[in-house]
C-alpha angles and dihedrals in degrees: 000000000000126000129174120222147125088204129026126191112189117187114204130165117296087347132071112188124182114201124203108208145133119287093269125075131199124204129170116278091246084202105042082060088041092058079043099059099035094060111113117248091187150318128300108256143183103266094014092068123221114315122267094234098059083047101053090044086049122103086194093066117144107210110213124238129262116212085229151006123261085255089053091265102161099195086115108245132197113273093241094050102047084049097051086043092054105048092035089058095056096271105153105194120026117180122188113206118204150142123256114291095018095130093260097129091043092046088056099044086046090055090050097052093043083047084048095050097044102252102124147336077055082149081082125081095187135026122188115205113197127171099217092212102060083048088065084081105047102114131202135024121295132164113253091252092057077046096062085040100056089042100038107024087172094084111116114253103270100014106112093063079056091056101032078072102054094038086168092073089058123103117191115192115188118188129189090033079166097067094048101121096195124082111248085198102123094213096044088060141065106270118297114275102240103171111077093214098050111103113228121154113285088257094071086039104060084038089057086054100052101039087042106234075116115068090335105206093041115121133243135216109183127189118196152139127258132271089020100141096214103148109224129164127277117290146117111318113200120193107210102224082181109202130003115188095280094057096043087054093050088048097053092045093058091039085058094031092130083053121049100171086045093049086046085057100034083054102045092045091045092048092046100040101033118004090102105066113090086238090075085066082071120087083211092060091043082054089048100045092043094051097049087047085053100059094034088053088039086062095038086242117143119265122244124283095192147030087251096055097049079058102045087057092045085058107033079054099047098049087054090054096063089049098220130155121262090257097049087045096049088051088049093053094046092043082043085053092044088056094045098059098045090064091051096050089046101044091225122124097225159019139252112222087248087069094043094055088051092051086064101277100140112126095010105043083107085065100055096092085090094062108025143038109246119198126183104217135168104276088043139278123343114207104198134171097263074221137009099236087057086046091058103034083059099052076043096059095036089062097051093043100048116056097168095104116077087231120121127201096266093059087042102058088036081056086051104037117134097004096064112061100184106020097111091045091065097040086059091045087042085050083068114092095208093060105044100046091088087056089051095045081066104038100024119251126338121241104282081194090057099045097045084053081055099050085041092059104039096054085053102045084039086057086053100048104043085055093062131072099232101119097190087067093042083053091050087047086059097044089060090042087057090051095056101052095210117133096186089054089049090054097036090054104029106035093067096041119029115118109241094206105043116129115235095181120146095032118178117232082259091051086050104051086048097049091052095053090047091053093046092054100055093041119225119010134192103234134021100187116186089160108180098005102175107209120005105201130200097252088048102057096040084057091041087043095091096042083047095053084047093063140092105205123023120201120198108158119160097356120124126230129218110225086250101052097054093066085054091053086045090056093044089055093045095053093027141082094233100139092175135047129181130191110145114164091019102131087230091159104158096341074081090083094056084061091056099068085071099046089058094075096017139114094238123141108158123041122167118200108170117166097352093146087245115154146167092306097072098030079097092059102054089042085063098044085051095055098044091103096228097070107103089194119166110164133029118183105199098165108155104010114127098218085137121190100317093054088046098049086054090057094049095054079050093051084049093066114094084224085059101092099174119137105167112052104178104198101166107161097357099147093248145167158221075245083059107042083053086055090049088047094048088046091053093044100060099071100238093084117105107182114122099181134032127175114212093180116170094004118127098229095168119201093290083059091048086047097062095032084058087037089060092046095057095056118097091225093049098103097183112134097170128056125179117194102155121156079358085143091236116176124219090266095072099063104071088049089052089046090053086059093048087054095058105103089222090060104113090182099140091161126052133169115195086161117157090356120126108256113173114201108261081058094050095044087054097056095042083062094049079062098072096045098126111248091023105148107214120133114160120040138187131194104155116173095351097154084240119165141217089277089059093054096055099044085056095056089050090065094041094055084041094099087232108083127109093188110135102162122038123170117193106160129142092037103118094217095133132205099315094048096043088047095085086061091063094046079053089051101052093044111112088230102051112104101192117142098165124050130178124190102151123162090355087137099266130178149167094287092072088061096097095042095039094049091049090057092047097053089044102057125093093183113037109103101168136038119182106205098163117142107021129120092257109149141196089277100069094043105088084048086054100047089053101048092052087047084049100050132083106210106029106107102168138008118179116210091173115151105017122126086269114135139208088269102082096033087106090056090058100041082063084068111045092194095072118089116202 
């Protein structure tokens, strides 16, 4: 292109440059780089993936993901865009970081064509595309415009002096960074070139460019793995996260796009069988995958269950194709091993042709481009897994096919460990006689000595783990069970042995499709505990869904839930036997009314749903869950949850149903009312409420709350036998009012909790006498920091000794009334006709001198099971009188002494006994 001028301005975005040159300007032949990187370098292949060329010339092409923007923006952004964004912005050097097969190379060649055609980076007039690792043979010294001109012989004569001039319209792109054999460390090198017409080896070169003595201004587009430890200037870094499940599904619907049933089945296998390993993240894999699938849909054969299976069928492929006999195959697989572990042992990616001849590459070391990358460089020939898991299948078959080492498979995998990811995943897959058979059908059978080694050791290493409580390596045990495809196996090694409690919280997509399996496998199980599982995500719960449906019981605590993994538990609930869920602490909100479409049809009898953030706005919701007529809840446990008067009002219209079978309604800290407590009253009053226990914990009822709750235990349909006030704020004034309730013959109240409420003694005494009423029902009864006196106690104790009394707990602790006001409690206890078997005294000001009246009580009794001494002024004195009085006596199981002034001097003492906590 020629332009005449003796002054240019040029306006691009964000940058406005004005160049002084001759009257003739020289720009790139954009076609002449378009013909250049469209030229095939090679044809698309198994492992290989599909070429970068047809890729990047490709409409259809699915750009893979970065983790981040290059602000640091982490709303995960496709590669080509980040990058564009990033140099268009002014960013000088960009760097994408990603493992093999990631879509790196294809992402640069599908810049530099769109740059070729017009279609972006058009703030460049010149882009240099160089593949670093051809660039590791270039011998000799040459100057960086003889450089341009050997790589790119397109430029137009004369026209590098004229760019050298405006470095900031030059673009550099370097692929294959990993393969760079020279330190860009400067002060690892001979100082920077920094003449653009001084000759120096390509090495310095490159160097001069990145650290800018070269062309200082110019731009950079890098492409590397990751942890190279290459050292480059500051810049964008952008980590390729390759596919997430929406790309792979775009990719495999353009893959199958003549074929959109094919593409539909091809997705959902794929999803189910493999979706979960971190190599699906990789546009090389999804080739991979969706080749195998064609041909295997092409002949009308099954598609692969397992990772095993997809690479059984690569290299069962892949040894037909050489056509070799079984002899020569079987030597190319167990040279093939040999190589394979020693690039794990040795941590390098490949192999000179020196090492490959001493694997066992002798004849057919010309055959092994189907399995392998070869690359010519400057100290010879590099032989490299064109994957890892191929890597590691193939050590994997070569073990099992060779039996002539003395090596079994636990020395193989200790010599592994830590360096193979996946080797003893496909040596569980390989132990199962239906996968491998394709691979046998090419080399001929496996070892059934070495299989069965395998099988030996992992039942026993299987035993160990699944009695421990490690759930990563439960996790790993069900990794190798979902290989092997073999129900009976899973229920022969797990079904002994799980540990019902273990936590499997945090699971990773993979964790989650194996334990499913796992779970599948055994039927219904008792507990599925995910305990503080962090994100939830949607794909985890759809592959957790069926081993959820399987369980019991469900924990959640503490976990958090994506939006799209609560309607897949509530599927699970509504086709499952869970009778009890618990998510306590999960910040539902209104992602709670997405759940109650499965409570609606579910077994579910317990949910817990304790400081969920739920509130007014999805009270409806679970009304209406309670009143289908098919929900068999029980007990709801809605501590913490700010629904206030108006949720809660919602709930009790709901209590009032016949449909509604509730009994156990937890409201610890809900925000509510007196108008509550009316709506409650009217609910239990209508006679279709079933609820026989609420807990109104830490809600500040008032006496006109108290009023209607005593007005609802007086009448004769209110069906309520436990009642929970604690820290209600009640004032003196309501317990007379409460007592009069507990003196109606009709009141069925066994249990009653005045705990941390202000009592004054006339109250207190009222209700102490409401106690002996013959025929009163109360059983269990808390008055915890009540502020109650001497008189109280003793009042107590006289309707304990009455004859009449059905109390079999009674906590009184925090009420400083001391020995002599405690006293009358352990004449009650030694009285034939007291029934207590929990008693709680804590911090009532004890000491030693109650030793003589407390053991006697102790020794009388013939009911009381617990005594809770804690925080009293006991010392080392009374100890050995306390010891003997719980050895002597039948029905004491356990008495806590924790946090008295008792020292280590007397723990021995205790120990003797084994019922006595300290």
């Amino acid at each position: 292109m020629t332009i005449c001028s003796s002054e240019l301005h040029v306006s691009f975005p964000f940058k406005t440059f004005f160049f002084f040159f001759s009257p003739v300007i020289y720009a790139m032949d954009k076609d002449s780089v378009l013909t250049r990187m469209l030229q095939s370098e090679g044809p698309s292949s198994l492992l290989g993936g599909q070429s970068p060329v047809t890729v990047a010339n490709s409409s259809e092409h699915v750009s893979p993901l970065t983790s981040r923007g290059p602000d640091g923006n982490v709303d995960r952004p496709s590669l080509g865009g980040a990058v564009r964004s990033a140099l268009s912005e002014g960013t000088r050097t960009v760097v994408l970081e990603g493992p093999e097969g990631s879509g790196k190379t294809t992402a640069l060649q599908k810049l530099v064509v769109g740059w070729a055609r017009g279609e972006h980076l058009q703030n460049f007039s010149f882009v240099f595309h160089f593949r670093l690792g051809q660039l590791n043979v270039l011998g000799g010294a040459l100057s960086l415009e003889a450089l341009m001109l050997r790589h790119h012989g397109h430029l137009p004569q004369g026209s590098v002096p004229r760019l050298l001039q405006d470095p900031e319209g030059v673009l550099f792109v370097f692929d294959d960074m990993d393969q760079w054999e020279h330190s860009l460390d400067p002060s690892a090198l001979p100082p920077l070139c920094s003449d653009s017409g001084e000759e120096a080896p390509a090495s310095r070169l490159v160097a001069g460019l990145l650290h800018g003595s070269l062309l200082k201004g110019a731009s950079f587009l890098v492409a590397t793995r990751p942890a190279l430890g290459q050292q480059f200037p500051s810049g964008a870094r952008l980590p390729v996260v390759g596919f997430l499940k929406p790309q792979r599904e775009a990719y495999i619907e353009g893959f199958f796009c003549a074929d959109p049933a094919a593409a539909t089945t091809a997705r959902k296998h794929m999803e189910s069988t493999l979706g979960f390993y971190d190599i699906c993240t990789t546009p090389r894999f999804c080739w991979t995958v969706c080749s195998v699938y064609k041909s295997l849909m092409d002949a009308g054969a099954k598609l692969p269950d397992t990772l095993t299976q997809l690479y059984v069928d690569v290299l069962a492929r892949l040894i037909q194709s050489l056509r070799l006999n079984e002899a020569r195959s079987r030597a190319v697989v167990s040279a093939l091993g040999k190589m394979a572990s020693h690039c794990l042992l040795h941590q390098r990616p490949g192999c000179s042709k020196e090492e490959m001849v001493a694997f066992g590459f002798h004849q057919d070391l010309a055959s092994v481009g189907v399995f392998l990358r070869v690359d010519d460089r400057s100290d010879g020939t590099v032989f490299s897994f064109l994957s890892r898991p191929m890597l590691e299948f193939t050590l994997a078959t070569s073990f099992l096919l060779d039996a002539s080492t003395a090596n079994g498979v636990e020395e193989l995998l200790e010599r592994h460990q830590g360096r193979a990811e996946l080797l003893d995943v496909f040596l569980s897959g390989l132990s199962d006689a239906a996968q491998r058979r394709p691979l046998e059908a090419a080399l001929g059978d496996l070892d059934p000595g070495r299989i069965a080694d395998f099988a030996r050791w992992f039942r026993s290493t299987s035993e160990a783990t699944l009695k421990g409580w490690r759930k990563d390596q439960h996790h790993r045990c069900f990794h190798l069970l979902l290989q092997t495809q073999n129900e009976s196996l899973v229920k022969e090694v797990v079904a002994p042995l799980a540990r019902t409690g273990i936590s499997y919280g945090d699971p990773s997509l993979r964790d989650c499709v194996a334990l499913n399996y796992v779970f599948g496998c055994l039927g219904e199980m008792e507990l599925l505990n995910l305990y503080r599982t962090r994100d939830l995500t949607e794909e985890q719960a759809e592959a957790l869904a069926p081993a959820m449906s399987l369980c019991r019981k469900i924990d959640l605590t503490d976990s958090s839930l994506s939006s799209g993994a609560v309607p897949h538990l509530a599927s699970a609930l509504s086709r499952g036997v869970t009778e009890e869920l618990d998510l306590s602490h999960v910040r539902l909100g209104e992602e709670f009314r997405s759940l109650c479409g499965g409570l609606r049809t579910c077994k579910l009898r317990v949910l817990k749903l304790l400081a969920c953030e739920l509130t007014e706005a999805v009270c409806g919701d679970l009304a209406s869950a309670l009143t289908s007529g098919a929900a068999l809840l029980r007990e709801v446990d809605l501590r913490f949850n700010p629904i206030g008067d108006p949720g809660f009002v919602k709930l009790c219209k709901a209590l009032r149903s016949p449909l509604c079978r509730l009994q156990e309604l937890k409201l610890q800290k809900c925000e509510l009312t007196a108008a509550s407590m009316e709506a409650l009253s009217a609910a239990l009053r209508s006679g279709g409420s079933e609820l026989r226990k609420v807990d109104l914990t830490q809600n500040v009822i008032g006496n006109r709350g108290v009023e209607a709750l005593s007005e609802c235990l007086q009448h004769p349909l209110c069906k309520l036998r436990g009642l929970v006030l604690f820290d209600c704020e009640l004032s003196a004034a309501c317990w007379p009012r409460l007592s009069e309730a507990l003196m109606w013959e009709r009141c069925l109240l066994t249990e009653l909790d005045l705990s941390l409420n202000t009592s004054g003694e006339e109250g207190a005494l009222l209700l102490c006498r409401a106690l002996r009423r013959p025929g009163c029902p109360m059983e269990k009864l808390s008055l915890s920091r009540c502020e109650l006196t001497p008189p109280v106690f003793r009042e107590l104790s006289s309707a304990l000794k009455g004859g009449t009394s059905r109390l079999t707990s009674l906590t009184v602790g925090l009420n400083a009334v001391g020995d002599e006001g405690v006293k009358p409690l352990w004449e009650a206890v030694a009285h034939p006709t007291c029934l207590l078997e929990e008693l709680d005294v804590e911090m009532t000001g004890l000491t030693d001198e109650c030793a003589r009246d407390l053991c006697a009580a102790v020794r009388a009794s013939r009911t009381l099971r617990s005594l809770e001494l804690r925080n009293n002024s006991l010392t080392d004195a009374c100890v050995p009188e306390l010891v003997r009085a719980v050895q002597d006596s039948d029905s004491v199981q356990e008495m806590s002494l924790k946090y008295n002034d008792i020292s280590e001097d007397v723990f021995d003492v205790m120990d003797e006994c084994g019922k006595i906590r300290y």
